[in-house]
Amino acid sequence: MRALCWFGKEDVRLQDVPDPTIINPHDAIIEVSLTAICGSDLHLYDGNIPTMESGDILGHEFMGTVVEVGPEVHQLKVGDRVVVPFPIACGHCHHCHSDEFALCDNSNPNAWMAERAFGHSPAGIFGYSHLYGGYAGGQAEYVRVPFADIGPIKVPDTLSDEDVLFLSDIFPTGYQAADVANITPGSTVAVWGCGPIGLFAIKSAYMLGAEKVIAIDHVPERLAMAHHQAGAEVLNFTDDPVLEAIKEMTDGRGPQTCVEAVGMEAHGSGLMDYHDKARQTLGLESGRPHALREAIMACAKGGTLVIPGVFGGIIDKLPIGAAFSKGLTFKMGQTHVHRYLKPLLARIEKNEIDPSFLITHRLSLEDGPEAYRIFRDKEDDCIKVVLRP
C-alpha cells in the first residue's frame, strides 16, 4: 500500500509499504477513505518529538471502511464505516473504566520509554512516535486498529466523510477543552491559537454557554475564520498588546477560562521569543511557551487554564508564582476521545455544528509531502488539510 512516511525533519515521503495484517485477535483492518494532517503532526515534521524512526507511517486523524476483523472482534463487521479515535485504549483498565481513555494502562507497548520521560505512560497513539507505541498511522491506504471493539464508532451513510472525520481528534479535543473548564452561562473565555483545535474550542465554548470568546493569533485568515465562522472577538498579537486588551475587554477581571491551543511551537515577540527559539534550537528546552505564559498572566483570579496544545518535555521561565497567587486550576492532557464520540456525533446529526467548516485544502495522498509544507508554512491561506487516498 501507499503511505506517508517520516524520514527526518521536514522530510515526509509517499512510500510503498507492506499492507497491515491482523496481529492480535482484537484487531481490525480499515481501508482509509479520508485522513487529515493535524497541527500536532507538524511537531513531528519539525523534528521536535523524539523517538521517531525513518519510515514511520504518520497520521492519527482518519476514517474508513472495515475490511477485515480478528476472531475476537464482535462489535464491528466487514463493510462498517467507522471513525477511529487517535488514542488507543483497551477498554478494561482502571483509566478506561474511569473514561480516561488517553491514559490507558495497556495500549502502549513502549510504556518503559514514556515512564522514563514522564513518570508514567499514557495511551498509545496512532502515528506519533515510538514514545507513544510506534503504531503505524492513518495517512495511508490501510491501517491496523488494535482493540477494535473499543475505539471505532460506526457512522451513518447520511453523513459525509467530511462531516465526521474530525471526530477522530480535533472536534473532541476542542470540545474537551471547553468541557473541563467548568464554563458557566455568561462567562468569558480566551483562546490562544486559532488553528483547528482553537476554532473547535471557540465553537464548543459557545455550545456550553459562554457569552464571549476572545481569540488570539497573528495569522489573518485564522483570525478571520475565528471571527466570521466561530463568532469570536479577535486580537492579533503582533498589533495588539494582548494582556492590556484582554483586561479592557473583561472589565479588568480577566477571562474565567483560558485555553492554550498552541503548544510547544508558540510564536511571540521581543527578547523572550528569541530566548525561547535559541534554547529550543540548542536542546535546552523542548518548547516555546510564550502563549502559555501569556494565558497564565491573563487568566482571572480563581480561573481555569486548559492546555490542549501539545507539550513534550521541559519549558523555561513559566510564571508559576502568578498561577499560584491567583489560585488557578490547570487542566491538560491528551483527549479522551472515546468519551465524546457519541454525544458529538449526535450534535452533528442535529445540525448543531458542521465540523467541515474549517477545511481549506482537499488533496490526495500523493500531495501529502507538499501538503505538510503548505500547512506548516500557512501558505495559500491554509487552515486544515484533508487527504484522500
mmCIF file of C-alpha atoms in Angstrom:
data_model
loop_
_atom_site.group_PDB
_atom_site.id
_atom_site.type_symbol
_atom_site.label_atom_id
_atom_site.label_comp_id
_atom_site.label_asym_id
_atom_site.label_seq_id
_atom_site.Cartn_x
_atom_site.Cartn_y
_atom_site.Cartn_z
ATOM 1 C CA MET A 1 0.000 0.000 0.000
ATOM 2 C CA ARG A 2 0.948 3.670 -0.193
ATOM 3 C CA ALA A 3 1.569 5.672 2.964
ATOM 4 C CA LEU A 4 3.082 8.961 4.098
ATOM 5 C CA CYS A 5 6.275 8.164 5.977
ATOM 6 C CA TRP A 6 8.625 10.236 8.144
ATOM 7 C CA PHE A 7 12.308 10.245 7.238
ATOM 8 C CA GLY A 8 13.550 13.164 9.304
ATOM 9 C CA LYS A 9 12.981 16.840 9.875
ATOM 10 C CA GLU A 10 10.901 18.313 7.023
ATOM 11 C CA ASP A 11 11.209 15.008 5.137
ATOM 12 C CA VAL A 12 7.864 13.271 4.529
ATOM 13 C CA ARG A 13 7.634 10.869 1.590
ATOM 14 C CA LEU A 14 4.917 8.838 -0.108
ATOM 15 C CA GLN A 15 6.191 5.256 0.065
ATOM 16 C CA ASP A 16 5.103 1.765 -0.880
ATOM 17 C CA VAL A 17 4.964 -0.234 2.350
ATOM 18 C CA PRO A 18 3.619 -3.667 3.332
ATOM 19 C CA ASP A 19 -0.133 -3.903 3.895
ATOM 20 C CA PRO A 20 -1.112 -4.189 7.569
ATOM 21 C CA THR A 21 -2.237 -7.574 8.845
ATOM 22 C CA ILE A 22 -4.155 -8.868 11.848
ATOM 23 C CA ILE A 23 -1.614 -9.331 14.659
ATOM 24 C CA ASN A 24 -3.911 -9.651 17.674
ATOM 25 C CA PRO A 25 -7.371 -11.292 17.634
ATOM 26 C CA HIS A 26 -8.861 -7.948 18.758
ATOM 27 C CA ASP A 27 -7.515 -6.096 15.683
ATOM 28 C CA ALA A 28 -9.374 -4.786 12.658
ATOM 29 C CA ILE A 29 -8.049 -3.549 9.313
ATOM 30 C CA ILE A 30 -9.530 -0.317 7.982
ATOM 31 C CA GLU A 31 -9.423 0.858 4.384
ATOM 32 C CA VAL A 32 -8.913 4.593 4.788
ATOM 33 C CA SER A 33 -11.367 6.816 2.932
ATOM 34 C CA LEU A 34 -10.251 10.183 4.345
ATOM 35 C CA THR A 35 -7.406 11.347 6.547
ATOM 36 C CA ALA A 36 -6.001 14.686 7.648
ATOM 37 C CA ILE A 37 -2.832 16.441 8.739
ATOM 38 C CA CYS A 38 -3.114 17.599 12.340
ATOM 39 C CA GLY A 39 -1.314 20.568 13.833
ATOM 40 C CA SER A 40 0.449 18.193 16.213
ATOM 41 C CA ASP A 41 1.809 16.301 13.180
ATOM 42 C CA LEU A 42 3.811 19.442 12.469
ATOM 43 C CA HIS A 43 5.768 18.849 15.695
ATOM 44 C CA LEU A 44 6.941 15.607 14.058
ATOM 45 C CA TYR A 45 7.588 17.367 10.749
ATOM 46 C CA ASP A 46 9.702 19.989 12.519
ATOM 47 C CA GLY A 47 11.685 17.341 14.370
ATOM 48 C CA ASN A 48 10.523 18.295 17.851
ATOM 49 C CA ILE A 49 9.226 14.901 19.032
ATOM 50 C CA PRO A 50 11.850 12.289 19.947
ATOM 51 C CA THR A 51 11.866 8.551 19.185
ATOM 52 C CA MET A 52 10.708 8.851 15.573
ATOM 53 C CA GLU A 53 12.352 6.351 13.215
ATOM 54 C CA SER A 54 12.908 6.577 9.466
ATOM 55 C CA GLY A 55 9.960 5.075 7.619
ATOM 56 C CA ASP A 56 7.392 5.548 10.400
ATOM 57 C CA ILE A 57 3.877 5.934 8.956
ATOM 58 C CA LEU A 58 2.274 9.205 10.013
ATOM 59 C CA GLY A 59 -1.274 10.278 10.802
ATOM 60 C CA HIS A 60 -3.809 9.964 13.605
ATOM 61 C CA GLU A 61 -6.929 11.564 12.094
ATOM 62 C CA PHE A 62 -8.567 9.027 9.804
ATOM 63 C CA MET A 63 -11.708 7.085 8.982
ATOM 64 C CA GLY A 64 -12.751 4.402 6.553
ATOM 65 C CA THR A 65 -14.346 1.011 5.990
ATOM 66 C CA VAL A 66 -13.681 -2.210 7.879
ATOM 67 C CA VAL A 67 -12.175 -4.791 5.503
ATOM 68 C CA GLU A 68 -11.022 -7.447 7.992
ATOM 69 C CA VAL A 69 -11.600 -8.268 11.656
ATOM 70 C CA GLY A 70 -9.845 -10.523 14.124
ATOM 71 C CA PRO A 71 -11.665 -13.505 15.662
ATOM 72 C CA GLU A 72 -12.290 -11.666 18.965
ATOM 73 C CA VAL A 73 -13.846 -8.551 17.388
ATOM 74 C CA HIS A 74 -17.601 -8.636 17.980
ATOM 75 C CA GLN A 75 -18.831 -5.044 17.580
ATOM 76 C CA LEU A 76 -17.593 -4.488 14.024
ATOM 77 C CA LYS A 77 -18.051 -6.369 10.785
ATOM 78 C CA VAL A 78 -16.623 -6.088 7.294
ATOM 79 C CA GLY A 79 -18.262 -3.185 5.491
ATOM 80 C CA ASP A 80 -18.880 -0.994 8.552
ATOM 81 C CA ARG A 81 -17.972 2.656 8.028
ATOM 82 C CA VAL A 82 -16.117 3.994 11.054
ATOM 83 C CA VAL A 83 -14.201 6.912 12.521
ATOM 84 C CA VAL A 84 -11.207 5.895 14.634
ATOM 85 C CA PRO A 85 -10.147 7.905 17.736
ATOM 86 C CA PHE A 86 -6.472 8.841 17.821
ATOM 87 C CA PRO A 87 -5.659 7.412 21.307
ATOM 88 C CA ILE A 88 -5.663 3.633 21.511
ATOM 89 C CA ALA A 89 -7.493 2.252 24.546
ATOM 90 C CA CYS A 90 -8.044 -1.273 25.853
ATOM 91 C CA GLY A 91 -11.421 -0.529 27.448
ATOM 92 C CA HIS A 92 -10.738 -2.655 30.548
ATOM 93 C CA CYS A 93 -8.090 -0.968 32.717
ATOM 94 C CA HIS A 94 -8.681 1.422 35.618
ATOM 95 C CA HIS A 95 -8.350 4.531 33.461
ATOM 96 C CA CYS A 96 -10.591 3.235 30.678
ATOM 97 C CA HIS A 97 -13.255 2.383 33.271
ATOM 98 C CA SER A 98 -12.888 5.981 34.501
ATOM 99 C CA ASP A 99 -13.463 7.345 30.957
ATOM 100 C CA GLU A 100 -9.807 8.461 30.874
ATOM 101 C CA PHE A 101 -9.088 6.643 27.640
ATOM 102 C CA ALA A 102 -5.980 8.665 26.719
ATOM 103 C CA LEU A 103 -4.382 7.335 29.932
ATOM 104 C CA CYS A 104 -4.978 3.644 29.136
ATOM 105 C CA ASP A 105 -2.570 1.374 31.012
ATOM 106 C CA ASN A 106 -2.377 -1.335 28.363
ATOM 107 C CA SER A 107 -2.122 0.195 24.869
ATOM 108 C CA ASN A 108 1.468 1.480 24.806
ATOM 109 C CA PRO A 109 3.881 -1.385 24.126
ATOM 110 C CA ASN A 110 6.769 1.037 24.737
ATOM 111 C CA ALA A 111 5.490 2.131 28.139
ATOM 112 C CA TRP A 112 9.026 1.944 29.542
ATOM 113 C CA MET A 113 10.064 4.841 27.276
ATOM 114 C CA ALA A 114 7.188 7.029 28.414
ATOM 115 C CA GLU A 115 7.732 6.084 32.058
ATOM 116 C CA ARG A 116 11.320 7.244 31.802
ATOM 117 C CA ALA A 117 10.247 10.555 30.241
ATOM 118 C CA PHE A 118 7.010 11.257 32.112
ATOM 119 C CA GLY A 119 6.966 9.073 35.220
ATOM 120 C CA HIS A 120 4.022 7.040 33.907
ATOM 121 C CA SER A 121 2.918 6.025 30.433
ATOM 122 C CA PRO A 122 -0.117 7.454 28.640
ATOM 123 C CA ALA A 123 -2.036 5.520 25.996
ATOM 124 C CA GLY A 124 -0.599 4.580 22.644
ATOM 125 C CA ILE A 125 -1.327 6.908 19.748
ATOM 126 C CA PHE A 126 -1.509 6.197 16.022
ATOM 127 C CA GLY A 127 1.428 7.510 14.028
ATOM 128 C CA TYR A 128 3.008 9.563 16.786
ATOM 129 C CA SER A 129 6.486 8.268 17.638
ATOM 130 C CA HIS A 130 7.716 5.179 19.458
ATOM 131 C CA LEU A 131 7.328 7.011 22.757
ATOM 132 C CA TYR A 132 3.593 6.533 22.184
ATOM 133 C CA GLY A 133 3.792 2.955 20.973
ATOM 134 C CA GLY A 134 5.269 3.081 17.486
ATOM 135 C CA TYR A 135 1.901 2.376 15.874
ATOM 136 C CA ALA A 136 1.559 2.867 12.130
ATOM 137 C CA GLY A 137 -0.634 5.861 11.396
ATOM 138 C CA GLY A 138 -3.627 6.545 9.186
ATOM 139 C CA GLN A 139 -2.130 8.690 6.414
ATOM 140 C CA ALA A 140 -2.171 5.541 4.340
ATOM 141 C CA GLU A 141 -4.471 3.353 2.282
ATOM 142 C CA TYR A 142 -4.963 0.838 5.109
ATOM 143 C CA VAL A 143 -4.329 0.784 8.853
ATOM 144 C CA ARG A 144 -4.403 -1.803 11.618
ATOM 145 C CA VAL A 145 -6.648 -0.769 14.518
ATOM 146 C CA PRO A 146 -5.977 -2.525 17.865
ATOM 147 C CA PHE A 147 -8.781 -3.030 20.420
ATOM 148 C CA ALA A 148 -11.234 -2.582 17.557
ATOM 149 C CA ASP A 149 -14.308 -3.206 19.719
ATOM 150 C CA ILE A 150 -13.384 -0.254 21.946
ATOM 151 C CA GLY A 151 -12.331 2.602 19.679
ATOM 152 C CA PRO A 152 -14.029 2.958 16.300
ATOM 153 C CA ILE A 153 -17.522 4.434 16.102
ATOM 154 C CA LYS A 154 -19.889 3.496 13.279
ATOM 155 C CA VAL A 155 -21.184 6.473 11.339
ATOM 156 C CA PRO A 156 -24.390 6.688 9.265
ATOM 157 C CA ASP A 157 -24.353 6.939 5.494
ATOM 158 C CA THR A 158 -26.446 10.110 5.758
ATOM 159 C CA LEU A 159 -23.277 11.952 6.860
ATOM 160 C CA SER A 160 -20.311 12.519 4.545
ATOM 161 C CA ASP A 161 -16.714 11.735 5.400
ATOM 162 C CA GLU A 162 -16.019 15.430 5.895
ATOM 163 C CA ASP A 163 -18.977 15.686 8.294
ATOM 164 C CA VAL A 164 -17.495 13.133 10.699
ATOM 165 C CA LEU A 165 -13.731 12.817 10.109
ATOM 166 C CA PHE A 166 -12.822 15.285 12.846
ATOM 167 C CA LEU A 167 -14.487 13.129 15.490
ATOM 168 C CA SER A 168 -11.139 11.316 15.358
ATOM 169 C CA ASP A 169 -9.342 14.159 17.149
ATOM 170 C CA ILE A 170 -9.774 17.894 16.708
ATOM 171 C CA PHE A 171 -13.507 18.243 17.396
ATOM 172 C CA PRO A 172 -13.367 16.229 20.664
ATOM 173 C CA THR A 173 -10.098 17.945 21.581
ATOM 174 C CA GLY A 174 -11.584 21.417 21.231
ATOM 175 C CA TYR A 175 -14.760 20.280 22.963
ATOM 176 C CA GLN A 176 -12.917 18.673 25.877
ATOM 177 C CA ALA A 177 -11.027 21.937 26.424
ATOM 178 C CA ALA A 178 -14.347 23.706 26.916
ATOM 179 C CA ASP A 179 -15.991 20.823 28.768
ATOM 180 C CA VAL A 180 -13.384 20.509 31.526
ATOM 181 C CA ALA A 181 -13.207 24.276 32.063
ATOM 182 C CA ASN A 182 -16.475 24.476 34.009
ATOM 183 C CA ILE A 183 -17.825 27.192 31.729
ATOM 184 C CA THR A 184 -20.860 28.858 33.240
ATOM 185 C CA PRO A 185 -23.556 30.785 31.352
ATOM 186 C CA GLY A 186 -22.418 34.335 30.712
ATOM 187 C CA SER A 187 -18.718 33.649 31.262
ATOM 188 C CA THR A 188 -15.810 34.874 29.146
ATOM 189 C CA VAL A 189 -13.304 32.518 27.559
ATOM 190 C CA ALA A 190 -9.986 33.409 25.906
ATOM 191 C CA VAL A 191 -8.400 31.038 23.394
ATOM 192 C CA TRP A 192 -4.761 31.290 22.332
ATOM 193 C CA GLY A 193 -4.313 29.845 18.842
ATOM 194 C CA CYS A 194 -6.914 29.885 16.059
ATOM 195 C CA GLY A 195 -5.817 26.713 14.355
ATOM 196 C CA PRO A 196 -8.253 23.782 14.132
ATOM 197 C CA ILE A 197 -8.158 22.971 17.878
ATOM 198 C CA GLY A 198 -8.642 26.594 18.845
ATOM 199 C CA LEU A 199 -11.507 27.018 16.385
ATOM 200 C CA PHE A 200 -13.312 23.983 17.799
ATOM 201 C CA ALA A 201 -12.639 25.225 21.333
ATOM 202 C CA ILE A 202 -14.324 28.525 20.421
ATOM 203 C CA LYS A 203 -17.323 26.771 18.902
ATOM 204 C CA SER A 204 -17.557 24.422 21.884
ATOM 205 C CA ALA A 205 -17.311 27.216 24.432
ATOM 206 C CA TYR A 206 -20.366 28.857 22.896
ATOM 207 C CA MET A 207 -22.183 25.489 22.844
ATOM 208 C CA LEU A 208 -21.562 25.177 26.581
ATOM 209 C CA GLY A 209 -22.840 28.628 27.473
ATOM 210 C CA ALA A 210 -20.010 31.149 27.159
ATOM 211 C CA GLU A 211 -21.194 34.683 26.470
ATOM 212 C CA LYS A 212 -17.934 35.979 24.981
ATOM 213 C CA VAL A 213 -14.901 34.264 23.465
ATOM 214 C CA ILE A 214 -11.702 36.195 22.780
ATOM 215 C CA ALA A 215 -9.340 34.599 20.252
ATOM 216 C CA ILE A 216 -5.630 35.422 19.985
ATOM 217 C CA ASP A 217 -3.463 34.679 16.938
ATOM 218 C CA HIS A 218 -1.430 36.542 14.308
ATOM 219 C CA VAL A 219 -2.425 34.766 11.087
ATOM 220 C CA PRO A 220 -5.041 36.905 9.286
ATOM 221 C CA GLU A 221 -7.032 34.050 7.730
ATOM 222 C CA ARG A 222 -7.227 32.229 11.064
ATOM 223 C CA LEU A 223 -8.413 35.357 12.846
ATOM 224 C CA ALA A 224 -10.969 35.930 10.094
ATOM 225 C CA MET A 225 -12.325 32.393 10.473
ATOM 226 C CA ALA A 226 -12.396 32.702 14.260
ATOM 227 C CA HIS A 227 -14.474 35.856 13.929
ATOM 228 C CA HIS A 228 -16.744 35.110 10.972
ATOM 229 C CA GLN A 229 -17.191 31.336 11.336
ATOM 230 C CA ALA A 230 -16.827 30.849 15.092
ATOM 231 C CA GLY A 231 -18.100 34.181 16.437
ATOM 232 C CA ALA A 232 -15.061 35.208 18.494
ATOM 233 C CA GLU A 233 -13.759 38.670 19.224
ATOM 234 C CA VAL A 234 -10.199 38.596 17.929
ATOM 235 C CA LEU A 235 -6.797 40.011 18.851
ATOM 236 C CA ASN A 236 -3.722 39.986 16.616
ATOM 237 C CA PHE A 237 -0.790 39.664 18.994
ATOM 238 C CA THR A 238 1.587 41.399 16.575
ATOM 239 C CA ASP A 239 -0.603 44.504 16.597
ATOM 240 C CA ASP A 240 -2.395 44.457 19.949
ATOM 241 C CA PRO A 241 -0.921 44.495 23.480
ATOM 242 C CA VAL A 242 -2.709 41.289 24.402
ATOM 243 C CA LEU A 243 -2.740 41.484 28.203
ATOM 244 C CA GLU A 244 -3.894 45.089 28.251
ATOM 245 C CA ALA A 245 -6.509 44.455 25.569
ATOM 246 C CA ILE A 246 -7.933 41.444 27.409
ATOM 247 C CA LYS A 247 -8.207 43.444 30.618
ATOM 248 C CA GLU A 248 -10.173 46.117 28.798
ATOM 249 C CA MET A 249 -12.450 43.519 27.183
ATOM 250 C CA THR A 250 -13.206 41.888 30.548
ATOM 251 C CA ASP A 251 -13.680 44.985 32.737
ATOM 252 C CA GLY A 252 -10.290 44.403 34.315
ATOM 253 C CA ARG A 253 -11.101 40.932 35.665
ATOM 254 C CA GLY A 254 -9.617 38.704 33.003
ATOM 255 C CA PRO A 255 -11.292 35.661 31.430
ATOM 256 C CA GLN A 256 -12.622 32.981 33.778
ATOM 257 C CA THR A 257 -11.354 30.355 31.350
ATOM 258 C CA CYS A 258 -8.186 30.454 29.251
ATOM 259 C CA VAL A 259 -7.427 27.817 26.620
ATOM 260 C CA GLU A 260 -3.853 27.373 25.364
ATOM 261 C CA ALA A 261 -4.375 25.681 21.980
ATOM 262 C CA VAL A 262 -0.907 26.386 20.583
ATOM 263 C CA GLY A 263 1.542 24.106 22.355
ATOM 264 C CA MET A 264 5.281 23.767 22.076
ATOM 265 C CA GLU A 265 5.898 25.903 18.973
ATOM 266 C CA ALA A 266 4.247 29.152 20.016
ATOM 267 C CA HIS A 267 5.320 32.400 18.371
ATOM 268 C CA GLY A 268 5.784 35.602 20.298
ATOM 269 C CA SER A 269 7.599 38.893 20.039
ATOM 270 C CA GLY A 270 10.522 40.608 21.726
ATOM 271 C CA LEU A 271 13.542 39.244 23.534
ATOM 272 C CA MET A 272 11.700 36.351 25.184
ATOM 273 C CA ASP A 273 10.744 34.959 21.774
ATOM 274 C CA TYR A 274 14.408 34.948 20.705
ATOM 275 C CA HIS A 275 15.331 33.421 24.068
ATOM 276 C CA ASP A 276 12.873 30.543 23.571
ATOM 277 C CA LYS A 277 13.899 29.864 19.981
ATOM 278 C CA ALA A 278 17.578 29.811 20.914
ATOM 279 C CA ARG A 279 17.062 27.462 23.868
ATOM 280 C CA GLN A 280 14.846 25.137 21.793
ATOM 281 C CA THR A 281 17.434 25.056 18.984
ATOM 282 C CA LEU A 282 20.172 24.207 21.497
ATOM 283 C CA GLY A 283 18.035 21.499 23.124
ATOM 284 C CA LEU A 284 17.866 23.352 26.443
ATOM 285 C CA GLU A 285 14.068 23.377 26.372
ATOM 286 C CA SER A 286 11.656 21.364 24.277
ATOM 287 C CA GLY A 287 9.020 24.017 23.725
ATOM 288 C CA ARG A 288 8.406 27.724 23.300
ATOM 289 C CA PRO A 289 5.741 28.507 25.929
ATOM 290 C CA HIS A 290 5.018 32.134 25.004
ATOM 291 C CA ALA A 291 1.262 31.578 24.704
ATOM 292 C CA LEU A 292 1.150 29.588 27.945
ATOM 293 C CA ARG A 293 2.946 32.344 29.856
ATOM 294 C CA GLU A 294 0.534 34.912 28.473
ATOM 295 C CA ALA A 295 -2.516 32.803 29.305
ATOM 296 C CA ILE A 296 -1.354 32.450 32.914
ATOM 297 C CA MET A 297 -0.924 36.191 33.250
ATOM 298 C CA ALA A 298 -4.277 36.971 31.600
ATOM 299 C CA CYS A 299 -6.450 34.472 33.461
ATOM 300 C CA ALA A 300 -8.831 35.793 36.112
ATOM 301 C CA LYS A 301 -8.279 35.065 39.797
ATOM 302 C CA GLY A 302 -9.714 31.655 40.599
ATOM 303 C CA GLY A 303 -9.885 30.872 36.894
ATOM 304 C CA THR A 304 -9.201 27.715 34.921
ATOM 305 C CA LEU A 305 -6.404 27.280 32.387
ATOM 306 C CA VAL A 306 -6.891 24.398 29.943
ATOM 307 C CA ILE A 307 -3.988 23.184 27.789
ATOM 308 C CA PRO A 308 -4.951 21.071 24.767
ATOM 309 C CA GLY A 309 -1.841 22.327 22.938
ATOM 310 C CA VAL A 310 0.834 19.609 22.847
ATOM 311 C CA PHE A 311 3.939 19.899 25.029
ATOM 312 C CA GLY A 312 6.589 17.220 25.003
ATOM 313 C CA GLY A 313 9.157 17.931 27.686
ATOM 314 C CA ILE A 314 10.688 20.836 29.588
ATOM 315 C CA ILE A 315 9.845 24.523 29.208
ATOM 316 C CA ASP A 316 11.508 27.574 30.689
ATOM 317 C CA LYS A 317 10.514 30.678 32.674
ATOM 318 C CA LEU A 318 6.915 29.718 33.431
ATOM 319 C CA PRO A 319 5.282 32.275 35.779
ATOM 320 C CA ILE A 320 4.172 29.654 38.276
ATOM 321 C CA GLY A 321 4.082 32.283 41.011
ATOM 322 C CA ALA A 322 1.318 34.137 39.170
ATOM 323 C CA ALA A 323 -0.667 30.923 38.795
ATOM 324 C CA PHE A 324 -0.236 30.160 42.495
ATOM 325 C CA SER A 325 -1.079 33.660 43.664
ATOM 326 C CA LYS A 326 -4.255 33.770 41.566
ATOM 327 C CA GLY A 327 -5.362 30.276 42.600
ATOM 328 C CA LEU A 328 -5.591 28.988 39.047
ATOM 329 C CA THR A 329 -6.727 25.485 38.166
ATOM 330 C CA PHE A 330 -4.775 23.762 35.395
ATOM 331 C CA LYS A 331 -6.320 21.051 33.222
ATOM 332 C CA MET A 332 -4.364 19.491 30.389
ATOM 333 C CA GLY A 333 -3.522 16.353 28.503
ATOM 334 C CA GLN A 334 -4.404 14.247 25.507
ATOM 335 C CA THR A 335 -8.090 13.970 24.680
ATOM 336 C CA HIS A 336 -10.301 11.157 25.955
ATOM 337 C CA VAL A 337 -11.876 10.953 22.504
ATOM 338 C CA HIS A 338 -13.927 7.824 23.189
ATOM 339 C CA ARG A 339 -15.849 9.722 25.903
ATOM 340 C CA TYR A 340 -17.117 12.278 23.393
ATOM 341 C CA LEU A 341 -17.777 10.255 20.242
ATOM 342 C CA LYS A 342 -21.483 9.559 20.710
ATOM 343 C CA PRO A 343 -22.547 12.963 22.091
ATOM 344 C CA LEU A 344 -20.625 14.866 19.419
ATOM 345 C CA LEU A 345 -21.910 12.632 16.637
ATOM 346 C CA ALA A 346 -25.405 13.431 17.917
ATOM 347 C CA ARG A 347 -24.656 17.169 17.712
ATOM 348 C CA ILE A 348 -23.543 16.737 14.099
ATOM 349 C CA GLU A 349 -26.685 14.757 13.232
ATOM 350 C CA LYS A 350 -28.823 17.524 14.772
ATOM 351 C CA ASN A 351 -27.029 20.131 12.628
ATOM 352 C CA GLU A 352 -25.759 21.947 15.722
ATOM 353 C CA ILE A 353 -22.337 22.108 14.070
ATOM 354 C CA ASP A 354 -20.783 21.370 10.688
ATOM 355 C CA PRO A 355 -17.207 20.298 11.515
ATOM 356 C CA SER A 356 -16.116 20.678 7.889
ATOM 357 C CA PHE A 357 -16.293 24.482 8.151
ATOM 358 C CA LEU A 358 -12.538 24.776 8.649
ATOM 359 C CA ILE A 359 -11.361 22.648 5.689
ATOM 360 C CA THR A 360 -9.431 24.832 3.264
ATOM 361 C CA HIS A 361 -7.485 22.241 1.258
ATOM 362 C CA ARG A 362 -8.732 18.957 -0.197
ATOM 363 C CA LEU A 363 -5.857 16.987 -1.662
ATOM 364 C CA SER A 364 -4.780 13.433 -2.442
ATOM 365 C CA LEU A 365 -2.362 11.246 -0.519
ATOM 366 C CA GLU A 366 0.162 11.830 -3.319
ATOM 367 C CA ASP A 367 0.094 15.520 -2.429
ATOM 368 C CA GLY A 368 0.923 14.731 1.198
ATOM 369 C CA PRO A 369 4.603 15.760 1.307
ATOM 370 C CA GLU A 370 3.828 19.160 -0.210
ATOM 371 C CA ALA A 371 0.686 19.463 1.921
ATOM 372 C CA TYR A 372 2.806 19.205 5.079
ATOM 373 C CA ARG A 373 4.926 22.128 3.910
ATOM 374 C CA ILE A 374 1.922 24.235 2.878
ATOM 375 C CA PHE A 375 0.180 23.586 6.202
ATOM 376 C CA ARG A 376 3.294 24.297 8.275
ATOM 377 C CA ASP A 377 4.132 27.484 6.352
ATOM 378 C CA LYS A 378 0.468 28.584 6.246
ATOM 379 C CA GLU A 379 0.668 29.152 2.514
ATOM 380 C CA ASP A 380 -2.403 29.725 0.375
ATOM 381 C CA ASP A 381 -4.459 30.635 3.491
ATOM 382 C CA CYS A 382 -4.185 27.015 4.638
ATOM 383 C CA ILE A 383 -6.004 26.199 7.886
ATOM 384 C CA LYS A 384 -6.849 22.497 7.530
ATOM 385 C CA VAL A 385 -5.829 19.849 5.001
ATOM 386 C CA VAL A 386 -7.677 16.612 4.316
ATOM 387 C CA LEU A 387 -6.189 13.884 2.135
ATOM 388 C CA ARG A 388 -7.998 11.212 0.185
ATOM 389 C CA PRO A 389 -6.037 8.015 -0.575
#
